[in-house]
Coordinates of C-alpha atoms and ligand atoms in Angstrom, one line a residue:
M14 CA 151.0 101.8 88.8
S15 CA 149.8 100.0 85.5
D16 CA 146.7 102.0 84.0
T17 CA 143.2 99.2 83.7
R18 CA 140.9 102.5 83.4
I19 CA 137.7 101.2 81.0
R20 CA 138.2 103.3 78.2
K21 CA 135.3 102.4 76.3
I22 CA 131.9 102.1 76.8
V23 CA 129.0 99.9 74.8
I24 CA 125.5 100.3 76.2
V25 CA 123.0 97.7 73.7
G26 CA 119.5 98.5 73.3
G27 CA 118.2 101.9 73.4
G28 CA 115.2 101.6 75.1
T29 CA 114.4 103.5 78.9
A30 CA 117.1 101.1 79.9
G31 CA 119.7 102.1 77.9
W32 CA 118.9 105.7 77.3
M33 CA 118.6 106.4 81.0
T34 CA 122.2 104.1 81.4
A35 CA 123.6 106.7 79.0
A36 CA 122.4 109.9 80.2
A37 CA 123.4 108.5 83.6
L38 CA 127.3 107.8 82.9
G39 CA 127.5 111.1 80.1
K40 CA 126.4 113.2 83.1
L41 CA 128.8 111.5 86.2
L42 CA 132.2 109.7 84.3
G43 CA 130.9 111.8 81.4
P44 CA 133.8 112.6 77.9
N45 CA 136.9 112.7 79.4
Y46 CA 136.5 109.7 81.6
A47 CA 135.7 106.8 78.8
E48 CA 134.0 107.0 75.6
I49 CA 130.6 105.4 76.0
V50 CA 128.2 104.6 72.6
L51 CA 124.5 103.3 72.4
V52 CA 123.7 100.7 69.9
E53 CA 120.5 100.8 68.7
S54 CA 117.5 99.2 65.5
D55 CA 115.1 100.9 64.6
E56 CA 114.5 97.4 63.2
I57 CA 114.2 96.0 65.9
G58 CA 112.2 98.9 68.7
I59 CA 111.9 99.0 72.2
V60 CA 109.0 98.0 74.2
G61 CA 107.7 101.3 75.5
V62 CA 104.9 100.6 77.5
G63 CA 106.8 101.2 80.9
E64 CA 104.3 104.2 81.3
A65 CA 104.0 105.3 84.7
T66 CA 106.9 105.8 88.3
I67 CA 106.6 105.9 92.1
P68 CA 108.7 108.8 94.2
Q69 CA 112.3 107.6 93.7
I70 CA 112.2 109.2 90.4
G71 CA 112.5 112.2 91.5
I72 CA 116.1 111.2 92.7
F73 CA 117.2 110.1 89.2
N74 CA 116.0 113.0 87.9
R75 CA 117.8 115.7 90.6
M76 CA 121.0 113.6 90.0
L77 CA 120.6 114.3 86.3
G78 CA 119.5 118.1 87.1
L79 CA 116.8 118.1 85.1
D80 CA 114.4 121.2 85.0
E81 CA 110.7 118.8 86.4
N82 CA 108.7 120.3 84.0
E83 CA 110.4 120.8 80.6
F84 CA 110.3 117.3 81.4
L85 CA 106.7 116.4 81.4
R86 CA 106.1 119.6 78.8
R87 CA 108.5 117.1 76.1
T88 CA 107.0 113.8 77.5
Q89 CA 103.2 114.8 77.7
G90 CA 103.6 113.3 81.1
S91 CA 101.5 113.9 84.4
F92 CA 101.7 113.8 88.2
K93 CA 100.5 110.8 89.4
L94 CA 100.0 110.2 93.8
G95 CA 99.7 106.5 94.1
I96 CA 97.2 103.7 92.5
Q97 CA 93.9 103.0 92.6
F98 CA 93.2 99.2 93.2
V99 CA 89.4 98.4 91.5
D100 CA 87.9 94.5 92.4
W101 CA 91.2 93.2 94.1
G102 CA 90.2 92.2 97.4
R103 CA 87.4 91.6 96.5
K104 CA 85.1 93.2 93.5
G105 CA 82.7 96.0 93.9
H106 CA 85.9 97.4 96.5
V107 CA 88.0 100.1 95.8
Y108 CA 90.9 101.0 97.4
F109 CA 94.2 103.2 97.7
H110 CA 98.0 102.6 97.6
P111 CA 99.3 106.3 98.2
F112 CA 103.0 107.4 98.6
G113 CA 104.3 108.8 100.8
P114 CA 103.0 108.3 104.5
Y115 CA 99.7 107.6 106.4
G116 CA 98.7 110.2 109.3
V117 CA 101.8 110.1 111.3
D118 CA 103.9 108.1 113.9
M119 CA 103.5 109.0 117.6
E120 CA 105.6 108.1 121.0
G121 CA 106.9 106.3 119.1
V122 CA 103.7 104.0 117.6
S123 CA 103.2 104.0 114.0
F124 CA 100.6 105.7 112.4
H125 CA 98.8 102.4 111.6
A126 CA 98.9 100.3 115.1
Y127 CA 96.7 103.7 116.4
W128 CA 94.8 103.7 113.4
Q129 CA 93.9 99.5 113.8
R130 CA 93.2 99.7 117.0
L131 CA 90.5 102.4 116.1
H132 CA 89.1 100.5 113.3
Q133 CA 88.8 96.8 116.0
L134 CA 86.7 99.0 117.8
G135 CA 84.5 100.2 115.2
D136 CA 85.4 102.9 114.2
T137 CA 84.6 103.7 110.6
H138 CA 86.5 106.2 108.3
S139 CA 88.7 105.1 106.2
V140 CA 92.8 105.5 106.3
D141 CA 92.0 107.6 103.1
A142 CA 91.3 110.6 105.9
Y143 CA 94.8 110.8 106.8
S144 CA 96.5 110.5 103.7
L145 CA 97.0 114.0 102.0
Q146 CA 97.7 112.1 98.6
A147 CA 94.7 109.3 98.8
M148 CA 92.8 112.8 99.5
A149 CA 93.8 115.6 96.3
A150 CA 94.1 112.3 94.2
K151 CA 89.9 110.9 94.8
E152 CA 89.9 114.7 93.9
N153 CA 92.0 115.0 91.7
R154 CA 94.1 117.9 92.8
F155 CA 97.8 118.1 93.2
M156 CA 101.0 120.7 93.8
R157 CA 103.5 120.0 94.7
S158 CA 105.3 120.5 98.0
I159 CA 105.4 124.1 99.6
D160 CA 107.7 125.3 102.4
A161 CA 104.3 124.4 105.0
G162 CA 106.7 124.2 108.2
P163 CA 105.5 120.9 109.7
S164 CA 102.2 120.9 107.6
P165 CA 101.7 117.9 104.7
L166 CA 102.2 120.3 101.7
S167 CA 105.7 120.5 102.8
S168 CA 106.2 116.9 101.9
I169 CA 104.0 115.8 99.0
A170 CA 105.2 112.6 97.7
Y171 CA 104.7 111.7 93.7
A172 CA 105.5 110.7 91.6
F173 CA 104.9 111.1 87.4
H174 CA 103.1 109.4 84.6
F175 CA 104.8 109.9 80.8
D176 CA 105.1 108.5 77.2
A177 CA 107.4 105.8 76.9
G178 CA 108.8 106.7 73.6
L179 CA 109.2 110.8 74.2
Y180 CA 111.2 110.2 77.3
A181 CA 113.8 107.8 75.2
R182 CA 114.1 111.2 73.0
F183 CA 113.9 112.8 76.4
L184 CA 117.0 110.6 77.3
R185 CA 118.8 110.7 74.0
D186 CA 119.3 114.2 73.7
F187 CA 120.4 115.1 77.4
A188 CA 122.7 111.8 76.7
E189 CA 124.1 112.9 73.4
A190 CA 124.5 116.6 75.0
R191 CA 127.0 114.8 76.9
G192 CA 129.3 112.8 74.9
V193 CA 127.2 109.6 74.1
R194 CA 127.7 108.4 70.5
R195 CA 124.9 106.5 69.2
Q196 CA 125.2 103.9 66.4
E197 CA 122.1 102.5 64.3
G198 CA 122.3 99.0 63.7
K199 CA 121.6 95.5 64.3
I200 CA 123.7 93.0 66.2
V201 CA 124.4 90.4 64.2
S202 CA 126.8 88.4 66.8
V203 CA 129.0 89.0 69.9
E204 CA 132.9 88.4 70.4
Q205 CA 133.9 87.3 73.0
R206 CA 137.9 86.8 74.0
S207 CA 139.1 83.7 73.9
T208 CA 141.2 83.2 77.3
D209 CA 138.4 83.9 79.4
G210 CA 135.0 84.7 77.5
F211 CA 135.2 88.5 78.5
I212 CA 133.1 90.3 75.7
E213 CA 135.7 92.1 73.3
A214 CA 132.8 93.4 70.1
V215 CA 129.8 93.1 69.0
V216 CA 129.5 92.9 65.5
L217 CA 126.4 94.6 63.6
E218 CA 125.1 93.8 60.3
S219 CA 126.6 96.2 57.9
G220 CA 129.7 94.5 59.2
E221 CA 130.8 97.5 61.6
R222 CA 132.6 96.0 64.9
L223 CA 132.2 98.2 67.8
E224 CA 134.7 97.1 71.3
G225 CA 134.1 97.7 74.1
E226 CA 135.7 97.0 77.9
L227 CA 132.9 96.9 79.9
F228 CA 129.4 96.3 78.2
I229 CA 125.9 96.9 79.4
D230 CA 123.1 94.6 78.2
C231 CA 120.1 96.7 78.0
S232 CA 118.3 94.9 74.5
G233 CA 115.1 93.9 76.1
F234 CA 114.3 90.6 76.6
R235 CA 115.5 89.0 74.8
G236 CA 119.0 89.6 77.3
L237 CA 121.6 89.2 73.1
L238 CA 125.0 89.6 76.0
I239 CA 123.8 88.5 79.3
E240 CA 121.8 85.3 78.0
Q241 CA 122.2 84.6 74.5
T242 CA 126.0 84.8 74.6
L243 CA 127.2 84.5 78.4
K244 CA 124.5 82.2 79.2
A245 CA 123.7 84.4 82.5
G246 CA 120.3 81.7 83.5
Y247 CA 117.2 82.3 84.4
E248 CA 114.8 81.5 87.5
D249 CA 111.0 81.8 86.4
W250 CA 108.4 83.4 89.0
T251 CA 105.5 82.1 86.8
H252 CA 104.0 79.8 89.2
W253 CA 103.8 83.3 91.7
L254 CA 103.2 85.5 88.8
P255 CA 101.5 83.3 85.7
C256 CA 100.1 86.8 84.1
D257 CA 102.4 86.4 81.1
R258 CA 101.5 89.0 78.4
A259 CA 100.0 91.7 78.1
V260 CA 97.3 93.3 75.2
A261 CA 98.5 97.3 75.5
V262 CA 96.4 100.2 73.2
P263 CA 96.4 104.2 74.2
C264 CA 93.3 105.4 74.4
E265 CA 91.5 109.6 73.5
S266 CA 92.0 111.4 77.1
A267 CA 88.7 111.6 79.5
P268 CA 87.3 114.9 80.8
A269 CA 88.5 113.8 84.5
F270 CA 92.2 114.6 84.7
T271 CA 93.3 111.7 87.6
P272 CA 97.0 111.8 89.1
Y273 CA 97.1 108.3 89.7
T274 CA 97.6 105.2 87.9
R275 CA 94.2 102.6 88.1
S276 CA 94.8 99.2 88.5
T277 CA 91.2 96.7 87.9
A278 CA 91.5 93.5 88.6
R279 CA 89.7 91.4 85.0
D280 CA 88.8 88.2 85.5
A281 CA 92.7 86.4 84.0
G282 CA 95.0 89.5 85.0
W283 CA 94.2 93.2 85.2
Q284 CA 94.2 96.3 83.1
W285 CA 96.6 99.8 83.5
R286 CA 95.1 102.8 83.3
I287 CA 97.8 105.5 82.8
P288 CA 96.9 108.8 81.8
L289 CA 99.0 111.7 80.2
Q290 CA 98.3 115.3 78.2
H291 CA 97.5 113.8 75.4
R292 CA 96.6 110.5 75.8
I293 CA 95.3 107.9 78.3
G294 CA 97.8 104.8 78.4
N295 CA 96.0 101.1 79.0
G296 CA 97.3 97.5 78.6
Y297 CA 95.5 94.3 80.0
V298 CA 98.1 91.7 81.8
Y299 CA 97.3 88.7 81.9
S300 CA 97.7 84.9 82.1
S301 CA 97.6 83.2 78.4
D302 CA 96.7 79.8 80.9
H303 CA 93.0 81.6 82.2
I304 CA 92.1 83.6 78.3
S305 CA 93.5 83.8 75.2
D306 CA 94.8 86.7 73.2
D307 CA 91.4 87.5 71.5
E308 CA 89.4 88.3 74.3
A309 CA 92.5 89.9 76.4
A310 CA 92.5 92.3 73.2
A311 CA 88.7 92.6 73.6
T312 CA 87.9 93.0 77.4
L313 CA 90.3 95.7 76.9
L314 CA 89.4 97.5 74.5
A315 CA 85.3 97.7 75.9
N316 CA 87.2 99.1 78.8
L317 CA 88.4 102.3 77.7
D318 CA 87.3 105.6 78.9
G319 CA 87.5 107.5 74.6
K320 CA 88.0 106.2 71.4
P321 CA 91.3 104.2 70.9
L322 CA 94.1 105.7 69.5
A323 CA 96.1 102.5 67.5
D324 CA 95.4 99.3 67.5
P325 CA 96.3 97.0 69.9
R326 CA 99.8 95.8 70.4
M327 CA 100.3 92.4 71.6
L328 CA 103.7 92.0 74.4
R329 CA 105.0 88.5 75.3
F330 CA 107.1 88.5 79.0
V331 CA 108.2 85.6 81.7
T332 CA 108.1 86.8 85.3
G333 CA 111.3 86.0 87.1
R334 CA 114.9 87.2 86.7
R335 CA 118.6 86.8 85.5
K336 CA 120.2 84.9 87.8
Q337 CA 123.1 86.9 87.6
A338 CA 122.8 90.5 86.4
W339 CA 126.5 90.7 86.6
V340 CA 127.9 88.0 84.7
K341 CA 132.1 88.7 83.7
N342 CA 132.3 92.3 81.7
C343 CA 128.8 92.8 81.5
V344 CA 126.5 93.9 83.6
A345 CA 122.9 93.4 82.4
I346 CA 119.7 96.5 83.1
G347 CA 116.3 96.8 82.6
L348 CA 114.3 93.8 81.0
S349 CA 117.6 91.9 80.1
S350 CA 117.6 91.7 83.6
G351 CA 114.4 90.2 84.1
F352 CA 110.8 91.7 85.0
I353 CA 108.2 91.6 87.2
E354 CA 105.1 92.7 85.7
P355 CA 104.0 96.3 86.0
L356 CA 101.6 96.3 88.7
E357 CA 103.5 98.8 91.1
S358 CA 105.3 100.5 88.5
T359 CA 108.8 98.9 89.6
S360 CA 110.5 98.0 86.6
I361 CA 111.9 101.5 85.6
H362 CA 112.4 102.5 89.4
L363 CA 114.7 98.8 88.6
I364 CA 116.8 100.4 85.6
Q365 CA 117.6 103.8 88.3
S366 CA 119.2 101.3 91.2
G367 CA 120.7 98.8 88.7
I368 CA 122.4 102.3 87.4
A369 CA 123.6 103.2 90.8
K370 CA 124.8 99.8 92.0
L371 CA 126.9 100.1 89.3
L372 CA 127.8 103.4 89.6
Q373 CA 128.7 102.1 93.3
M374 CA 130.6 99.6 92.0
F375 CA 132.5 101.1 88.9
P376 CA 134.7 98.5 87.9
D377 CA 138.3 99.1 86.0
R378 CA 139.1 96.3 83.6
T379 CA 140.4 93.9 86.7
F380 CA 136.7 93.3 87.2
P381 CA 137.0 92.5 90.6
Q382 CA 134.4 89.6 91.5
A383 CA 134.3 90.5 95.1
D384 CA 132.5 93.4 93.1
I385 CA 130.6 91.9 90.3
D386 CA 128.9 88.5 93.5
R387 CA 128.3 91.6 95.5
F388 CA 126.2 94.1 92.3
N389 CA 124.7 90.2 92.0
R390 CA 123.5 89.7 95.5
M391 CA 122.5 92.7 96.3
T392 CA 120.1 92.8 92.9
K393 CA 118.5 89.0 93.8
R394 CA 117.9 90.6 97.1
E395 CA 115.4 93.9 95.5
V396 CA 113.9 92.3 93.1
E397 CA 113.0 89.0 95.8
Q398 CA 111.3 91.7 98.2
V399 CA 109.2 93.8 94.7
R400 CA 108.3 90.2 93.8
D401 CA 106.8 89.3 97.3
F402 CA 104.9 93.0 97.7
I403 CA 103.5 92.1 94.2
V404 CA 102.5 88.6 94.7
L405 CA 100.9 90.0 98.3
H406 CA 98.4 91.4 95.8
Y407 CA 96.9 89.3 93.9
N408 CA 97.5 86.2 97.2
A409 CA 95.3 87.9 99.5
T410 CA 92.3 88.0 98.0
E411 CA 88.6 86.7 98.6
R412 CA 88.6 86.1 95.0
D413 CA 87.3 83.2 93.7
D414 CA 85.5 84.2 91.3
T415 CA 87.5 83.0 87.8
P416 CA 89.8 79.8 87.8
F417 CA 93.1 82.6 87.6
W418 CA 91.9 84.0 91.4
D419 CA 91.1 81.0 92.6
Q420 CA 94.7 79.2 91.9
V421 CA 96.3 82.9 92.5
R422 CA 94.3 82.5 96.2
T423 CA 95.5 79.3 97.2
M424 CA 99.0 78.6 95.4
D425 CA 101.6 77.7 97.1
V426 CA 103.8 81.8 98.1
P427 CA 107.5 82.4 99.2
E428 CA 107.9 82.1 102.2
S429 CA 109.5 85.4 102.8
L430 CA 106.2 86.8 102.5
K431 CA 104.9 83.7 104.8
E432 CA 106.6 85.4 107.5
K433 CA 105.3 88.9 106.9
Y434 CA 101.7 87.9 106.5
R435 CA 102.5 85.7 109.7
L436 CA 103.0 88.9 111.5
F437 CA 100.7 90.6 109.8
K438 CA 98.1 88.6 110.8
T439 CA 98.9 88.7 114.7
T440 CA 99.3 92.7 115.8
G441 CA 98.8 94.0 112.2
R442 CA 102.6 94.8 113.0
I443 CA 104.7 95.2 109.6
F444 CA 108.9 95.4 109.2
R445 CA 110.6 96.5 106.1
E446 CA 114.0 94.6 106.2
D447 CA 116.4 97.0 105.4
D448 CA 115.9 99.3 102.2
E449 CA 113.3 96.7 100.7
L450 CA 111.8 99.6 98.3
F451 CA 107.9 99.5 99.8
N452 CA 108.3 100.8 103.4
D453 CA 105.9 99.6 106.3
T454 CA 103.1 102.2 104.5
S455 CA 103.6 100.0 101.3
W456 CA 102.8 96.8 102.6
F457 CA 100.1 98.2 105.4
A458 CA 98.1 99.9 102.4
V459 CA 98.2 96.6 100.2
M460 CA 97.5 94.4 103.0
T461 CA 94.1 96.2 104.1
G462 CA 93.0 97.2 101.1
Q463 CA 93.2 93.2 99.9
G464 CA 91.0 92.8 103.1
L465 CA 94.0 91.6 105.5
T466 CA 92.4 91.8 109.1
P467 CA 94.9 91.4 111.9
E468 CA 93.0 89.5 115.2
R469 CA 94.3 91.9 117.6
F470 CA 95.7 95.1 117.7
D471 CA 99.3 95.7 118.7
P472 CA 99.0 96.5 122.1
V473 CA 101.8 99.6 122.4
A474 CA 99.2 101.6 120.7
E475 CA 97.8 101.3 124.5
V476 CA 100.6 103.8 125.1
L477 CA 98.1 106.5 124.6
S478 CA 94.3 106.7 126.5
L479 CA 91.6 105.6 124.0
E480 CA 90.1 109.3 124.2
E481 CA 93.6 110.9 123.0
T482 CA 93.8 108.6 120.6
R483 CA 90.4 109.4 119.3
A484 CA 91.1 112.8 119.9
R485 CA 95.0 113.2 117.9
L486 CA 93.3 111.0 115.0
A487 CA 89.9 113.8 114.8
E488 CA 93.1 116.3 114.7
I489 CA 95.0 114.5 111.7
R490 CA 92.1 114.5 109.5
S491 CA 91.1 117.9 109.7
V492 CA 94.5 118.9 109.1
M493 CA 94.9 117.0 105.6
R494 CA 91.3 117.8 104.7
T495 CA 92.4 121.4 105.8
C496 CA 95.2 120.5 103.7
A497 CA 93.4 119.1 100.2
D498 CA 91.7 122.1 100.1
Q499 CA 93.7 124.3 99.1
M500 CA 95.9 122.1 96.4
P501 CA 94.0 123.2 93.1
G502 CA 93.0 120.7 90.6
H503 CA 95.0 118.1 88.6
A504 CA 94.8 119.7 85.4
D505 CA 94.5 123.3 85.7
F506 CA 98.2 122.6 88.1
I507 CA 99.4 121.2 84.9
R508 CA 98.2 124.1 82.6
N509 CA 100.2 126.9 84.9
N510 CA 103.4 125.2 85.5
C511 CA 104.5 122.5 82.1
A512 CA 101.5 122.1 79.4
A513 CA 103.7 119.8 76.9
Ligands
FAD605 C1 103.0 95.1 80.0 C2 104.4 95.9 79.9 C3 104.4 97.5 81.2 C4 104.6 97.9 81.4 N1 104.6 98.8 82.3 C5 105.5 99.7 83.1 C6 105.7 100.5 84.0 O1 104.0 101.0 84.4 N2 106.5 101.2 84.7 C7 107.3 100.7 84.4 O2 108.8 101.3 85.7 N3 107.9 99.6 83.8 C8 107.1 98.9 82.5 N4 106.8 98.1 82.1 C9 108.7 97.7 82.0 C10 109.2 99.1 80.7 O3 108.5 98.9 80.1 C11 110.8 98.4 81.1 O4 111.3 98.3 82.1 C12 111.2 99.1 80.1 O5 110.8 99.7 78.1 C13 112.7 99.5 79.5 O6 112.8 98.2 78.6 P1 114.5 98.7 78.0 O7 115.3 99.4 78.2 O8 115.2 96.7 78.9 O9 113.9 97.3 76.8 P2 113.5 97.8 75.2 O10 112.8 98.5 75.0 O11 112.9 96.3 74.3 O12 114.8 97.7 74.6 C14 115.8 97.2 73.9 C15 116.5 98.0 73.0 O13 118.2 97.2 72.4 C16 117.4 97.7 71.9 N5 118.2 95.8 70.3 C17 117.6 94.1 71.2 N6 118.3 94.0 70.3 C18 119.0 94.3 68.8 C19 120.1 93.7 68.7 N7 120.0 92.6 67.7 N8 121.3 95.0 67.6 C20 120.7 96.5 68.1 N9 119.6 96.9 69.1 C21 118.8 95.8 69.5 C22 116.1 97.8 70.8 O14 115.9 98.6 69.3 C23 115.8 98.3 71.9 O15 116.2 99.4 71.8 C24 106.2 97.7 81.3 C25 106.8 96.5 80.8 C26 104.9 95.9 79.9 C27 106.2 94.7 79.3

């Protein structure tokens, strides 16, 4: 049998995507399996603004075997229990999209069906009262899960905020310690095999030629290999997600160390606020059809918690997806594979998911087309499901006070989202598609938070009598309150465990 194993892997790009890929391949394949080289250019630099994550990053960290406290110390990291949305459904309204579930499902019926029933009968308890994460976030509390039996304290879902530049540096050290070689240099041309167009080598400005058998394109928005060389094509989603620019600026920390990301709707988009140990990351994501760059920067600078620590940085993007993330012997991971804007912090997760799928379908030098097709189909489905969830935030709004909000409120949304609306609008039902990233808790949080209300409650919520439902929900509220009271402050938790 001939040896067809991949012996040389070239990763193009050293941003978050490049170094996450290098760390994972370095750890799981190891230097004896294949030589791994990462090429990046200091002159070009990285996007470097991806600073908020979702809980799935814990799986990636555990796969690498990282010490979480060390990781937070090295990246000036903080904890995230969810996202607070300000002024989204309507001006003056605030809601929280927490990690982890609300309450508990009972008698095989989802918790939100019971909540909906009581709510429609006039009960005014906010859904936040049933989420430990939402309650703790409101009071700036945090702790990790403890062994407390069936208590919600045993399963506290959380993610992180971190400094993207420090994260790349941290993963670089990790990857280099596992045999990945970093090559500084700007790629000026790409060589393809004359017989079938497979990539053979990248050529640096210095004239050096880097040959490989598998190329991973982590070159960012430009898609140096996947698009500029292999012409994979791009599906533009600007008609559903019209924000196409961002201006970012860090500022000094504020006294309250919030364990959540804040997203505040603005006239032509929204502003993020991400608290780290040494600063707060801020940015205004906006539609250039509705506001100028100068106005966006001025709005951002007028809405900071403290003094800016740098000049505002402008970024441009086109929301959408690469039509094929894997072509021939090149796999696109990170921004080179597409970009859904950062409203629910999904980009880093999609990097992680791309790496996981690549490992699941890791090729040999014959590059079986069936695996490539499967990878592309799974990538497409995953990213379309995330897209629908993000579109929901813009479209399910009462806001019509600016041309931007009026446009997104009245736009035609994808058919897959229309179906979710139809199901929710009658009886408040939510169905998670297969292994869709955002589960029914997330859809419920955002649909309810944005102001959607079903015509009637789910009939199966009547499996419990009204008195029993009221008593059980009161009990859940009381348990959540008691648990939240036991949690220390976020600042104290970091000081005692992972201060940079
Ligand atoms: C405004 C904004 C906010 C965001 N916020 C979040 C967030 O909160 N959470 C989240 O999960 N994600 C977020 N993201 C996405 C996140 O920033 C990216 O997913 C992440 O940074 C990965 O980027 P990358 O590594 O793919 O590309 P980049 O960071 O652009 O890295 C590209 C690399 O390729 C190299 N390169 C390019 N061309 C060449 C060449 N010719 N020769 C050699 N090297 C080359 C560069 O030097 C660089 O090292 C945000 C994105 C934007 C735009």
